[in-house]
Amino acid sequence: MPLQDMEKRRQGIRDHLVLVPCPFQGHMKPMLHLANLLHSKGFSITIIHSQSNSPNPSHYPHFFFRCLGDSSHIQSASDGDFVPFISALNQHSPTIFRDLLLRMHFQDPILSIIHDSVMYFPVTVADELDIPRIVLRTSSAAAGFAFALSIPKQQRSLPFQENELEEALVEFPSIRGKDLPVINTFHKEARDEFLARVHHGTRTASAIVWNTFRGLEQTTLEKMELLFSVPNFPIGPLHKHSGASLTSFVTEDHGCIAWLDQQAPSSVIYVSIGSLITTSESELVEMAWGLANSGQPFLWVVRPGLVNGSSNAAQLLPKEFKETTNKRGRVISWAPQEAVLAHRSVGGFWTHSGWNSTVESISEGVPMLCSPIVGDQRVNARFVSHVWRIGIQLEDGVERGKIEKAIKRLMVDEEGTEMKKRAMDLKDKVASSLRQGGSSSEFLHSLVDFIKGKLCNP
Ligand code: UDP
């Protein structure tokens, strides 16, 4: 063990947990928040990370870090097809992980491994070394359920018979067939294998931690308990629960907060389609004119790699659009999103409906305009628009006229005011769930007991 680690350990003997995040922004963030929470409950935390998108250890001096070795041969998912990247990472990691675990376990016994469900390589190693294993699902419970319904039939091993699948969907009335999760990839076999392994890893874990809360997803969480028959701990929203502000992989433009300060309350629509998905140039232009024609002030995150095949998407915005909107619009390359959503000037969020973005918006009572594209985003959008009724879903593509109308419905019309009220009610529910005695707070206590008690003496 490095000297500096030994010194840290000497400061107090803590039960040791090993956490394995997935190296995407939307997966790393909830895992680091979970790490902070568990550290605050007295655990010592080792983060096992890949070489790409690794967290900066100097930002987290209270954790230990171990790298899964040189993975430079694994191509990043910059083309938007993450299946080969994740599959290769899962194939590359077991041997190194096993060596790391053996060394760590010998020096400082590991009470439990907590891994992102999409990083399934810890499953066999943990079994072999007889170390208990907990899964973190970074999606909503509803998306978890929908994913379970979407995996290849022969590998499903759910408590449903084949002919019961339709009934299962009936039981899940808010979801239409077209809302089921989609993973766009050129590697369909690898995708099926990936889904089946994620499902197996979750089904055989000792427990599941969710970045959601009971007040939001009680019915679906009950379904998940039946589906996986292991304890479920919905302790989210993790970013609110941990209370820590994490450093993003990307440099945030904090100047936008001063700009928001100058805008009228609830007038600004914040626009971001997350950290991974890309769009075409023509869609970017439609988005631009939809925003411009809505007449609403906007703050728009245009990541450099947002448009397929371009390394500077902002340069592709039409000159006339920039001239028309330069007084009431601001385009930035990356936002301090949680602070933006909490700002009093922000009245709506046009989002791709990634789960972190959704839960961050709910936590601040901001209604949403949803443009889901892949993965769990359609399930989230459907719940936002039809279950919680705190937003509108843009369906059938991105077109300037539809965008303009939808922004007005969300930001100006009576309908939007009603959505805002419901969103504020959910924000209150978030606060209650995190207070002492609230559901997320209580589930966190039980999770700590579960790790310390049941896992020590199964
Ligand atoms: N995010 C951010 N600044 C931005 C855009 C996104 O900090 O300009 C963060 C956002 O707060 C969220 C994460 O990136 O925590 C995106 O995760 P999400 O699950 O919403 O979508 P993904 O990027 O995984 O598709």
Tab-separated table of C-alpha atoms and ligand atoms in Angstrom:
chain	number	residue	atom	x	y	z
A	1	MET	CA	0.000	0.000	0.000
A	2	PRO	CA	1.385	3.460	-0.850
A	3	LEU	CA	2.704	5.303	2.248
A	4	GLN	CA	0.234	8.130	1.920
A	5	ASP	CA	-2.664	5.644	1.913
A	6	MET	CA	-1.275	3.957	5.043
A	7	GLU	CA	-1.141	7.308	6.747
A	8	LYS	CA	-4.762	7.975	5.847
A	9	ARG	CA	-5.834	4.593	7.129
A	10	ARG	CA	-4.056	5.270	10.441
A	11	GLN	CA	-6.396	8.199	11.023
A	12	GLY	CA	-9.191	5.776	11.890
A	13	ILE	CA	-10.272	2.272	11.155
A	14	ARG	CA	-13.280	2.328	8.894
A	15	ASP	CA	-15.170	-0.468	7.180
A	16	HIS	CA	-13.893	-0.682	3.650
A	17	LEU	CA	-16.087	-0.434	0.550
A	18	VAL	CA	-14.926	-0.707	-3.052
A	19	LEU	CA	-16.951	1.294	-5.576
A	20	VAL	CA	-16.813	0.694	-9.325
A	21	PRO	CA	-18.282	3.537	-11.417
A	22	CYS	CA	-18.845	3.624	-15.162
A	23	PRO	CA	-16.724	6.318	-16.821
A	24	PHE	CA	-19.555	8.430	-18.287
A	25	GLN	CA	-20.539	11.755	-16.743
A	26	GLY	CA	-24.126	10.634	-16.087
A	27	HIS	CA	-22.945	7.445	-14.347
A	28	MET	CA	-19.853	8.741	-12.534
A	29	LYS	CA	-21.713	11.573	-10.828
A	30	PRO	CA	-24.290	9.483	-8.932
A	31	MET	CA	-21.598	6.963	-7.913
A	32	LEU	CA	-19.379	9.729	-6.500
A	33	HIS	CA	-22.364	11.143	-4.626
A	34	LEU	CA	-23.059	7.692	-3.214
A	35	ALA	CA	-19.386	7.452	-2.241
A	36	ASN	CA	-19.651	10.778	-0.383
A	37	LEU	CA	-22.767	9.648	1.434
A	38	LEU	CA	-21.244	6.355	2.530
A	39	HIS	CA	-18.030	8.081	3.572
A	40	SER	CA	-20.114	10.432	5.730
A	41	LYS	CA	-21.570	7.308	7.375
A	42	GLY	CA	-18.125	6.128	8.429
A	43	PHE	CA	-16.973	3.887	5.578
A	44	SER	CA	-13.591	4.043	3.922
A	45	ILE	CA	-13.997	4.258	0.156
A	46	THR	CA	-11.817	2.971	-2.660
A	47	ILE	CA	-12.866	3.984	-6.159
A	48	ILE	CA	-11.807	1.635	-8.947
A	49	HIS	CA	-11.767	3.584	-12.186
A	50	SER	CA	-10.861	3.155	-15.805
A	51	GLN	CA	-8.133	5.193	-17.431
A	52	SER	CA	-10.523	7.225	-19.546
A	53	ASN	CA	-12.708	9.864	-17.868
A	54	SER	CA	-11.142	9.107	-14.501
A	55	PRO	CA	-12.076	11.322	-11.557
A	56	ASN	CA	-9.302	13.627	-10.358
A	57	PRO	CA	-8.118	12.176	-6.990
A	58	SER	CA	-7.057	15.635	-5.764
A	59	HIS	CA	-10.746	16.638	-5.746
A	60	TYR	CA	-11.568	13.731	-3.430
A	61	PRO	CA	-8.763	13.496	-0.860
A	62	HIS	CA	-11.031	11.436	1.428
A	63	PHE	CA	-11.187	8.513	-1.063
A	64	PHE	CA	-8.570	6.034	-2.265
A	65	PHE	CA	-8.252	5.460	-6.000
A	66	ARG	CA	-7.051	2.487	-8.035
A	67	CYS	CA	-6.848	2.444	-11.830
A	68	LEU	CA	-7.837	-0.523	-13.997
A	69	GLY	CA	-4.632	-0.165	-15.999
A	70	ASP	CA	-3.884	0.953	-19.491
A	71	SER	CA	-7.061	0.860	-21.563
A	72	SER	CA	-5.822	3.189	-24.298
A	73	HIS	CA	-6.497	0.443	-26.870
A	74	ILE	CA	-10.229	0.702	-26.111
A	75	GLN	CA	-11.857	3.198	-28.424
A	76	SER	CA	-13.900	5.872	-26.695
A	77	ALA	CA	-17.613	6.152	-27.451
A	78	SER	CA	-17.288	9.504	-29.223
A	79	ASP	CA	-19.372	8.239	-32.176
A	80	GLY	CA	-22.340	7.772	-29.841
A	81	ASP	CA	-22.190	3.944	-30.032
A	82	PHE	CA	-21.214	3.057	-26.500
A	83	VAL	CA	-21.838	-0.709	-26.759
A	84	PRO	CA	-18.381	-1.713	-28.099
A	85	PHE	CA	-16.707	0.643	-25.618
A	86	ILE	CA	-18.528	-0.698	-22.551
A	87	SER	CA	-18.205	-4.309	-23.719
A	88	ALA	CA	-14.461	-3.913	-24.269
A	89	LEU	CA	-14.037	-2.240	-20.892
A	90	ASN	CA	-15.880	-5.094	-19.202
A	91	GLN	CA	-13.698	-7.612	-21.026
A	92	HIS	CA	-10.459	-5.790	-20.300
A	93	SER	CA	-10.999	-5.321	-16.562
A	94	PRO	CA	-11.569	-8.640	-14.677
A	95	THR	CA	-7.932	-9.786	-14.377
A	96	ILE	CA	-6.628	-6.428	-13.211
A	97	PHE	CA	-9.628	-5.996	-10.936
A	98	ARG	CA	-9.034	-9.422	-9.402
A	99	ASP	CA	-5.375	-8.582	-8.670
A	100	LEU	CA	-6.314	-5.224	-7.174
A	101	LEU	CA	-9.023	-6.783	-5.025
A	102	LEU	CA	-6.792	-9.566	-3.768
A	103	ARG	CA	-4.149	-7.069	-2.658
A	104	MET	CA	-6.653	-4.700	-1.070
A	105	HIS	CA	-8.679	-7.440	0.564
A	106	PHE	CA	-5.545	-8.835	2.197
A	107	GLN	CA	-4.484	-5.441	3.594
A	108	ASP	CA	-7.895	-4.058	4.469
A	109	PRO	CA	-10.779	-6.539	4.168
A	110	ILE	CA	-13.519	-5.374	1.822
A	111	LEU	CA	-16.974	-5.386	3.333
A	112	SER	CA	-18.745	-4.962	0.020
A	113	ILE	CA	-18.302	-4.017	-3.622
A	114	ILE	CA	-20.775	-1.523	-5.050
A	115	HIS	CA	-20.724	-1.368	-8.837
A	116	ASP	CA	-22.630	0.425	-11.546
A	117	SER	CA	-24.942	-2.126	-13.134
A	118	VAL	CA	-23.391	-1.528	-16.582
A	119	MET	CA	-19.923	-2.380	-15.228
A	120	TYR	CA	-20.709	-6.055	-14.773
A	121	PHE	CA	-17.137	-7.390	-14.639
A	122	PRO	CA	-17.072	-7.404	-10.787
A	123	VAL	CA	-19.759	-10.127	-10.721
A	124	THR	CA	-17.568	-13.207	-11.244
A	125	VAL	CA	-14.584	-11.830	-9.351
A	126	ALA	CA	-16.720	-10.938	-6.317
A	127	ASP	CA	-18.302	-14.407	-6.359
A	128	GLU	CA	-14.908	-16.072	-6.613
A	129	LEU	CA	-13.510	-14.073	-3.673
A	130	ASP	CA	-16.788	-14.336	-1.768
A	131	ILE	CA	-17.178	-10.593	-1.365
A	132	PRO	CA	-20.770	-9.330	-1.179
A	133	ARG	CA	-21.861	-7.169	-4.069
A	134	ILE	CA	-24.406	-4.365	-4.363
A	135	VAL	CA	-25.531	-2.773	-7.615
A	136	LEU	CA	-26.113	0.922	-8.216
A	137	ARG	CA	-28.759	1.591	-10.863
A	138	THR	CA	-28.294	5.110	-12.176
A	139	SER	CA	-31.612	5.060	-14.058
A	140	SER	CA	-35.138	5.527	-12.745
A	141	ALA	CA	-36.890	2.452	-11.367
A	142	ALA	CA	-39.363	2.736	-14.262
A	143	ALA	CA	-36.530	2.575	-16.778
A	144	GLY	CA	-35.027	-0.366	-14.876
A	145	PHE	CA	-38.323	-2.179	-15.214
A	146	ALA	CA	-38.659	-1.279	-18.887
A	147	PHE	CA	-35.085	-2.446	-19.582
A	148	ALA	CA	-35.878	-5.780	-17.948
A	149	LEU	CA	-38.805	-6.138	-20.357
A	150	SER	CA	-36.589	-5.246	-23.318
A	151	ILE	CA	-33.830	-7.802	-22.967
A	152	PRO	CA	-33.651	-10.801	-25.308
A	153	LYS	CA	-36.355	-13.341	-24.552
A	154	GLN	CA	-34.148	-16.367	-24.031
A	155	GLN	CA	-31.966	-14.503	-21.542
A	156	ARG	CA	-34.689	-12.752	-19.650
A	157	SER	CA	-35.199	-15.252	-16.807
A	158	LEU	CA	-37.831	-13.039	-15.278
A	159	PRO	CA	-40.751	-14.269	-13.272
A	160	PHE	CA	-42.836	-13.627	-16.408
A	161	GLN	CA	-43.729	-16.372	-18.841
A	162	GLU	CA	-43.378	-15.414	-22.494
A	163	ASN	CA	-47.100	-14.790	-23.001
A	164	GLU	CA	-47.140	-12.689	-19.848
A	165	LEU	CA	-44.937	-10.005	-21.342
A	166	GLU	CA	-47.903	-8.243	-22.887
A	167	GLU	CA	-49.632	-8.349	-19.531
A	168	ALA	CA	-46.551	-6.907	-17.915
A	169	LEU	CA	-46.765	-3.969	-20.279
A	170	VAL	CA	-50.444	-3.633	-19.470
A	171	GLU	CA	-49.459	-3.454	-15.825
A	172	PHE	CA	-47.235	-0.569	-16.770
A	173	PRO	CA	-49.924	1.547	-18.406
A	174	SER	CA	-47.998	4.744	-18.850
A	175	ILE	CA	-45.530	3.062	-21.187
A	176	ARG	CA	-46.295	2.400	-24.838
A	177	GLY	CA	-44.304	-0.076	-26.902
A	178	LYS	CA	-42.496	2.844	-28.527
A	179	ASP	CA	-41.364	4.160	-25.140
A	180	LEU	CA	-39.392	1.025	-24.317
A	181	PRO	CA	-35.653	1.684	-24.065
A	182	VAL	CA	-33.619	1.631	-27.274
A	183	ILE	CA	-29.886	1.140	-27.625
A	184	ASN	CA	-28.798	2.216	-31.102
A	185	THR	CA	-25.737	0.262	-32.123
A	186	PHE	CA	-24.094	-1.479	-35.041
A	187	HIS	CA	-23.205	-4.309	-32.629
A	188	LYS	CA	-26.542	-5.973	-31.938
A	189	GLU	CA	-25.172	-9.240	-30.542
A	190	ALA	CA	-22.886	-7.360	-28.186
A	191	ARG	CA	-25.865	-5.237	-27.111
A	192	ASP	CA	-27.998	-8.298	-26.297
A	193	GLU	CA	-25.144	-9.840	-24.368
A	194	PHE	CA	-24.614	-6.521	-22.549
A	195	LEU	CA	-28.296	-6.240	-21.546
A	196	ALA	CA	-28.403	-9.839	-20.381
A	197	ARG	CA	-25.250	-9.425	-18.284
A	198	VAL	CA	-26.487	-6.224	-16.691
A	199	HIS	CA	-29.743	-7.976	-15.867
A	200	HIS	CA	-27.936	-11.026	-14.455
A	201	GLY	CA	-25.573	-8.840	-12.391
A	202	THR	CA	-28.526	-6.992	-10.882
A	203	ARG	CA	-30.607	-10.104	-10.270
A	204	THR	CA	-27.783	-11.853	-8.409
A	205	ALA	CA	-26.614	-8.873	-6.332
A	206	SER	CA	-27.259	-8.690	-2.584
A	207	ALA	CA	-29.124	-5.407	-2.948
A	208	ILE	CA	-29.903	-2.589	-5.363
A	209	VAL	CA	-29.355	1.113	-4.720
A	210	TRP	CA	-31.482	3.512	-6.781
A	211	ASN	CA	-31.007	7.189	-7.571
A	212	THR	CA	-34.707	7.825	-7.067
A	213	PHE	CA	-37.051	8.242	-4.126
A	214	ARG	CA	-40.162	6.493	-2.931
A	215	GLY	CA	-42.454	9.517	-3.216
A	216	LEU	CA	-41.716	9.596	-6.938
A	217	GLU	CA	-41.722	5.919	-7.935
A	218	GLN	CA	-43.356	3.884	-5.192
A	219	THR	CA	-45.429	1.635	-7.472
A	220	THR	CA	-42.552	0.831	-9.803
A	221	LEU	CA	-40.189	0.228	-6.912
A	222	GLU	CA	-42.640	-2.347	-5.599
A	223	LYS	CA	-42.587	-4.042	-9.007
A	224	MET	CA	-38.789	-4.072	-8.944
A	225	GLU	CA	-38.791	-5.776	-5.539
A	226	LEU	CA	-40.918	-8.546	-7.015
A	227	LEU	CA	-38.776	-8.735	-10.122
A	228	PHE	CA	-35.401	-8.969	-8.436
A	229	SER	CA	-36.309	-10.313	-4.972
A	230	VAL	CA	-33.492	-8.449	-3.232
A	231	PRO	CA	-33.627	-5.392	-0.965
A	232	ASN	CA	-34.015	-2.142	-2.890
A	233	PHE	CA	-32.688	1.108	-1.439
A	234	PRO	CA	-34.108	4.200	-3.164
A	235	ILE	CA	-31.951	6.867	-1.523
A	236	GLY	CA	-32.054	9.580	-4.166
A	237	PRO	CA	-31.862	12.151	-5.442
A	238	LEU	CA	-28.218	11.371	-4.706
A	239	HIS	CA	-26.885	14.827	-5.623
A	240	LYS	CA	-29.231	16.425	-3.084
A	241	HIS	CA	-28.736	13.703	-0.514
A	242	SER	CA	-24.946	13.915	-0.509
A	243	GLY	CA	-25.063	17.717	-0.589
A	244	ALA	CA	-21.572	17.703	-2.142
A	245	SER	CA	-20.777	19.750	-5.227
A	246	LEU	CA	-18.782	17.554	-7.573
A	247	THR	CA	-16.272	18.661	-10.143
A	248	SER	CA	-17.421	17.971	-13.674
A	249	PHE	CA	-15.202	16.231	-16.273
A	250	VAL	CA	-15.679	19.354	-18.373
A	251	THR	CA	-14.911	22.982	-17.470
A	252	GLU	CA	-18.141	24.723	-16.510
A	253	ASP	CA	-19.019	28.222	-17.700
A	254	HIS	CA	-19.882	29.974	-14.425
A	255	GLY	CA	-20.299	33.280	-16.254
A	256	CYS	CA	-23.792	32.157	-17.203
A	257	ILE	CA	-24.930	32.604	-13.591
A	258	ALA	CA	-24.209	36.362	-13.737
A	259	TRP	CA	-26.174	36.439	-17.016
A	260	LEU	CA	-29.094	34.593	-15.387
A	261	ASP	CA	-29.012	37.146	-12.543
A	262	GLN	CA	-30.018	39.802	-15.082
A	263	GLN	CA	-33.054	37.918	-16.402
A	264	ALA	CA	-36.632	38.104	-15.123
A	265	PRO	CA	-37.803	35.401	-12.673
A	266	SER	CA	-38.846	32.099	-14.331
A	267	SER	CA	-38.331	33.593	-17.824
A	268	VAL	CA	-35.373	31.554	-19.121
A	269	ILE	CA	-35.556	28.170	-20.810
A	270	TYR	CA	-32.398	26.175	-20.146
A	271	VAL	CA	-31.455	23.778	-22.979
A	272	SER	CA	-29.104	20.804	-22.799
A	273	ILE	CA	-29.134	17.327	-24.318
A	274	GLY	CA	-26.631	15.891	-21.877
A	275	SER	CA	-23.076	14.702	-22.122
A	276	LEU	CA	-23.243	11.905	-24.706
A	277	ILE	CA	-25.827	12.136	-27.445
A	278	THR	CA	-25.186	13.923	-30.678
A	279	THR	CA	-27.412	15.577	-33.238
A	280	SER	CA	-27.256	16.433	-36.928
A	281	GLU	CA	-26.480	19.909	-38.233
A	282	SER	CA	-30.026	20.292	-39.574
A	283	GLU	CA	-31.511	19.396	-36.163
A	284	LEU	CA	-29.216	21.943	-34.534
A	285	VAL	CA	-30.501	24.609	-36.906
A	286	GLU	CA	-34.152	23.627	-36.236
A	287	MET	CA	-33.493	23.862	-32.493
A	288	ALA	CA	-31.917	27.301	-32.978
A	289	TRP	CA	-34.874	28.712	-34.929
A	290	GLY	CA	-37.416	27.111	-32.596
A	291	LEU	CA	-35.721	28.900	-29.708
A	292	ALA	CA	-35.406	32.165	-31.597
A	293	ASN	CA	-39.054	32.168	-32.744
A	294	SER	CA	-40.375	31.370	-29.261
A	295	GLY	CA	-39.287	34.847	-28.171
A	296	GLN	CA	-38.214	33.399	-24.804
A	297	PRO	CA	-34.800	34.096	-23.200
A	298	PHE	CA	-32.669	30.945	-23.315
A	299	LEU	CA	-29.434	29.463	-22.030
A	300	TRP	CA	-28.265	26.739	-24.422
A	301	VAL	CA	-25.470	24.219	-23.907
A	302	VAL	CA	-23.879	23.516	-27.296
A	303	ARG	CA	-21.037	21.101	-26.512
A	304	PRO	CA	-18.161	21.237	-28.999
A	305	GLY	CA	-18.908	17.627	-30.079
A	306	LEU	CA	-22.697	18.002	-30.103
A	307	VAL	CA	-23.015	17.715	-33.881
A	308	ASN	CA	-21.889	14.484	-35.575
A	309	GLY	CA	-18.684	15.017	-37.477
A	310	SER	CA	-17.910	18.493	-36.104
A	311	SER	CA	-15.553	19.488	-33.307
A	312	ASN	CA	-17.077	22.942	-32.877
A	313	ALA	CA	-20.856	22.741	-33.033
A	314	ALA	CA	-21.410	26.363	-31.953
A	315	GLN	CA	-19.745	27.489	-35.190
A	316	LEU	CA	-22.516	25.778	-37.143
A	317	LEU	CA	-25.211	28.057	-35.708
A	318	PRO	CA	-26.588	30.371	-38.403
A	319	LYS	CA	-25.283	33.946	-38.318
A	320	GLU	CA	-28.833	35.387	-38.509
A	321	PHE	CA	-29.819	33.292	-35.478
A	322	LYS	CA	-26.934	34.769	-33.469
A	323	GLU	CA	-27.840	38.311	-34.556
A	324	THR	CA	-31.533	37.842	-33.744
A	325	THR	CA	-30.989	36.360	-30.304
A	326	ASN	CA	-27.788	37.892	-28.963
A	327	LYS	CA	-29.707	40.116	-26.521
A	328	ARG	CA	-31.858	37.376	-24.999
A	329	GLY	CA	-29.965	34.158	-25.599
A	330	ARG	CA	-26.684	32.745	-24.405
A	331	VAL	CA	-24.856	29.772	-25.880
A	332	ILE	CA	-22.242	28.052	-23.719
A	333	SER	CA	-20.210	24.883	-24.064
A	334	TRP	CA	-20.918	23.389	-20.616
A	335	ALA	CA	-23.097	24.600	-17.737
A	336	PRO	CA	-22.926	24.230	-13.966
A	337	GLN	CA	-26.275	22.524	-14.468
A	338	GLU	CA	-27.401	22.060	-10.883
A	339	ALA	CA	-26.795	25.768	-10.130
A	340	VAL	CA	-28.545	26.757	-13.357
A	341	LEU	CA	-31.642	24.705	-12.533
A	342	ALA	CA	-31.717	26.160	-9.028
A	343	HIS	CA	-31.585	29.737	-10.368
A	344	ARG	CA	-34.788	31.771	-9.913
A	345	SER	CA	-34.661	32.986	-13.556
A	346	VAL	CA	-34.937	29.478	-14.984
A	347	GLY	CA	-38.561	28.575	-15.696
A	348	GLY	CA	-38.164	25.526	-17.923
A	349	PHE	CA	-35.671	22.882	-19.031
A	350	TRP	CA	-35.563	21.543	-22.587
A	351	THR	CA	-33.825	18.236	-22.012
A	352	HIS	CA	-33.031	14.905	-23.668
A	353	SER	CA	-34.509	13.329	-20.515
A	354	GLY	CA	-31.360	11.658	-19.218
A	355	TRP	CA	-32.153	10.466	-15.699
A	356	ASN	CA	-29.696	12.794	-13.915
A	357	SER	CA	-31.066	15.799	-15.769
A	358	THR	CA	-34.635	14.713	-14.993
A	359	VAL	CA	-34.005	14.186	-11.312
A	360	GLU	CA	-31.997	17.426	-11.054
A	361	SER	CA	-34.900	19.317	-12.646
A	362	ILE	CA	-37.447	17.655	-10.333
A	363	SER	CA	-35.303	18.570	-7.338
A	364	GLU	CA	-35.572	22.262	-8.255
A	365	GLY	CA	-39.227	22.259	-9.321
A	366	VAL	CA	-38.431	23.059	-12.966
A	367	PRO	CA	-40.926	21.740	-15.575
A	368	MET	CA	-39.491	20.110	-18.704
A	369	LEU	CA	-39.749	19.991	-22.453
A	370	CYS	CA	-38.555	16.475	-23.318
A	371	SER	CA	-36.761	15.388	-26.509
A	372	PRO	CA	-35.775	11.803	-25.692
A	373	ILE	CA	-33.576	9.949	-28.158
A	374	VAL	CA	-32.073	6.702	-26.854
A	375	GLY	CA	-31.713	4.391	-23.881
A	376	ASP	CA	-33.955	5.130	-20.914
A	377	GLN	CA	-34.795	8.664	-22.093
A	378	ARG	CA	-38.188	7.783	-23.596
A	379	VAL	CA	-39.355	6.125	-20.409
A	380	ASN	CA	-38.295	9.181	-18.398
A	381	ALA	CA	-39.993	11.555	-20.839
A	382	ARG	CA	-43.206	9.540	-20.703
A	383	PHE	CA	-43.254	9.649	-16.914
A	384	VAL	CA	-42.527	13.392	-16.929
A	385	SER	CA	-45.358	14.129	-19.371
A	386	HIS	CA	-47.986	11.523	-18.440
A	387	VAL	CA	-47.412	10.333	-14.885
A	388	TRP	CA	-45.993	13.288	-12.953
A	389	ARG	CA	-47.417	15.736	-15.545
A	390	ILE	CA	-44.577	18.209	-15.124
A	391	GLY	CA	-43.645	18.534	-18.769
A	392	ILE	CA	-44.354	18.073	-22.450
A	393	GLN	CA	-42.812	15.557	-24.809
A	394	LEU	CA	-41.767	16.672	-28.279
A	395	GLU	CA	-42.598	13.722	-30.510
A	396	ASP	CA	-41.764	12.890	-34.128
A	397	GLY	CA	-38.555	14.767	-34.601
A	398	VAL	CA	-37.218	18.238	-34.077
A	399	GLU	CA	-38.936	20.924	-36.149
A	400	ARG	CA	-38.858	24.677	-35.504
A	401	GLY	CA	-42.646	25.264	-35.554
A	402	LYS	CA	-43.336	22.438	-33.082
A	403	ILE	CA	-40.515	23.608	-30.844
A	404	GLU	CA	-41.799	27.177	-30.788
A	405	LYS	CA	-45.323	26.026	-29.822
A	406	ALA	CA	-44.051	23.625	-27.160
A	407	ILE	CA	-41.849	26.306	-25.566
A	408	LYS	CA	-44.823	28.680	-25.390
A	409	ARG	CA	-47.011	25.947	-23.834
A	410	LEU	CA	-44.355	25.303	-21.211
A	411	MET	CA	-43.233	28.853	-20.454
A	412	VAL	CA	-46.249	31.083	-21.124
A	413	ASP	CA	-49.566	29.206	-21.209
A	414	GLU	CA	-51.801	28.301	-18.267
A	415	GLU	CA	-50.940	24.646	-18.930
A	416	GLY	CA	-47.290	25.448	-18.120
A	417	THR	CA	-48.293	27.207	-14.902
A	418	GLU	CA	-50.091	24.050	-13.792
A	419	MET	CA	-47.023	21.968	-14.623
A	420	LYS	CA	-44.885	24.351	-12.609
A	421	LYS	CA	-47.187	23.915	-9.582
A	422	ARG	CA	-46.921	20.130	-9.808
A	423	ALA	CA	-43.153	20.377	-10.254
A	424	MET	CA	-42.938	22.529	-7.113
A	425	ASP	CA	-44.964	19.897	-5.219
A	426	LEU	CA	-42.436	17.266	-6.272
A	427	LYS	CA	-39.599	19.551	-5.182
A	428	ASP	CA	-41.222	19.639	-1.722
A	429	LYS	CA	-41.465	15.850	-1.781
A	430	VAL	CA	-37.740	15.657	-2.528
A	431	ALA	CA	-37.020	17.861	0.482
A	432	SER	CA	-39.264	15.751	2.761
A	433	SER	CA	-37.701	12.505	1.605
A	434	LEU	CA	-34.264	13.801	2.577
A	435	ARG	CA	-35.250	15.180	5.983
A	436	GLN	CA	-34.723	13.085	9.089
A	437	GLY	CA	-37.455	10.438	9.052
A	438	GLY	CA	-38.022	10.947	5.299
A	439	SER	CA	-37.950	7.878	3.036
A	440	SER	CA	-34.542	8.430	1.378
A	441	SER	CA	-32.958	9.304	4.693
A	442	GLU	CA	-34.428	6.171	6.319
A	443	PHE	CA	-33.411	3.965	3.388
A	444	LEU	CA	-29.864	5.251	3.726
A	445	HIS	CA	-29.829	4.208	7.398
A	446	SER	CA	-31.101	0.764	6.395
A	447	LEU	CA	-28.508	0.512	3.638
A	448	VAL	CA	-25.736	1.232	6.133
A	449	ASP	CA	-27.175	-1.383	8.516
A	450	PHE	CA	-27.542	-3.819	5.641
A	451	ILE	CA	-23.917	-3.400	4.612
A	452	LYS	CA	-22.612	-3.589	8.175
A	453	GLY	CA	-24.949	-6.192	9.603
A	454	LYS	CA	-26.476	-8.512	7.080
A	455	LEU	CA	-23.488	-8.534	4.789
A	456	CYS	CA	-21.058	-9.233	7.645
A	457	ASN	CA	-23.120	-12.171	8.878
A	458	PRO	CA	-25.235	-13.300	5.948
B	1	UDP	N1	-24.353	18.349	-17.152
B	1	UDP	C1	-23.663	19.443	-16.706
B	1	UDP	N2	-23.517	20.506	-17.561
B	1	UDP	C2	-24.039	20.523	-18.797
B	1	UDP	C3	-24.757	19.398	-19.255
B	1	UDP	C4	-24.902	18.316	-18.400
B	1	UDP	O1	-23.180	19.470	-15.574
B	1	UDP	O2	-23.840	21.509	-19.506
B	1	UDP	C5	-24.505	17.202	-16.244
B	1	UDP	C6	-25.910	17.146	-15.688
B	1	UDP	O3	-26.007	17.938	-14.527
B	1	UDP	C7	-26.111	15.669	-15.439
B	1	UDP	C8	-25.156	14.988	-16.426
B	1	UDP	O4	-24.304	15.999	-16.956
B	1	UDP	O5	-25.734	15.341	-14.124
B	1	UDP	C9	-25.877	14.367	-17.603
B	1	UDP	O6	-26.475	13.194	-17.175
B	1	UDP	P1	-27.837	12.676	-17.783
B	1	UDP	O7	-28.156	11.403	-17.095
B	1	UDP	O8	-28.870	13.723	-17.712
B	1	UDP	O9	-27.535	12.460	-19.309
B	1	UDP	P2	-26.344	11.732	-20.109
B	1	UDP	O10	-25.291	12.740	-20.294
B	1	UDP	O11	-25.900	10.556	-19.295
B	1	UDP	O12	-26.999	11.368	-21.390
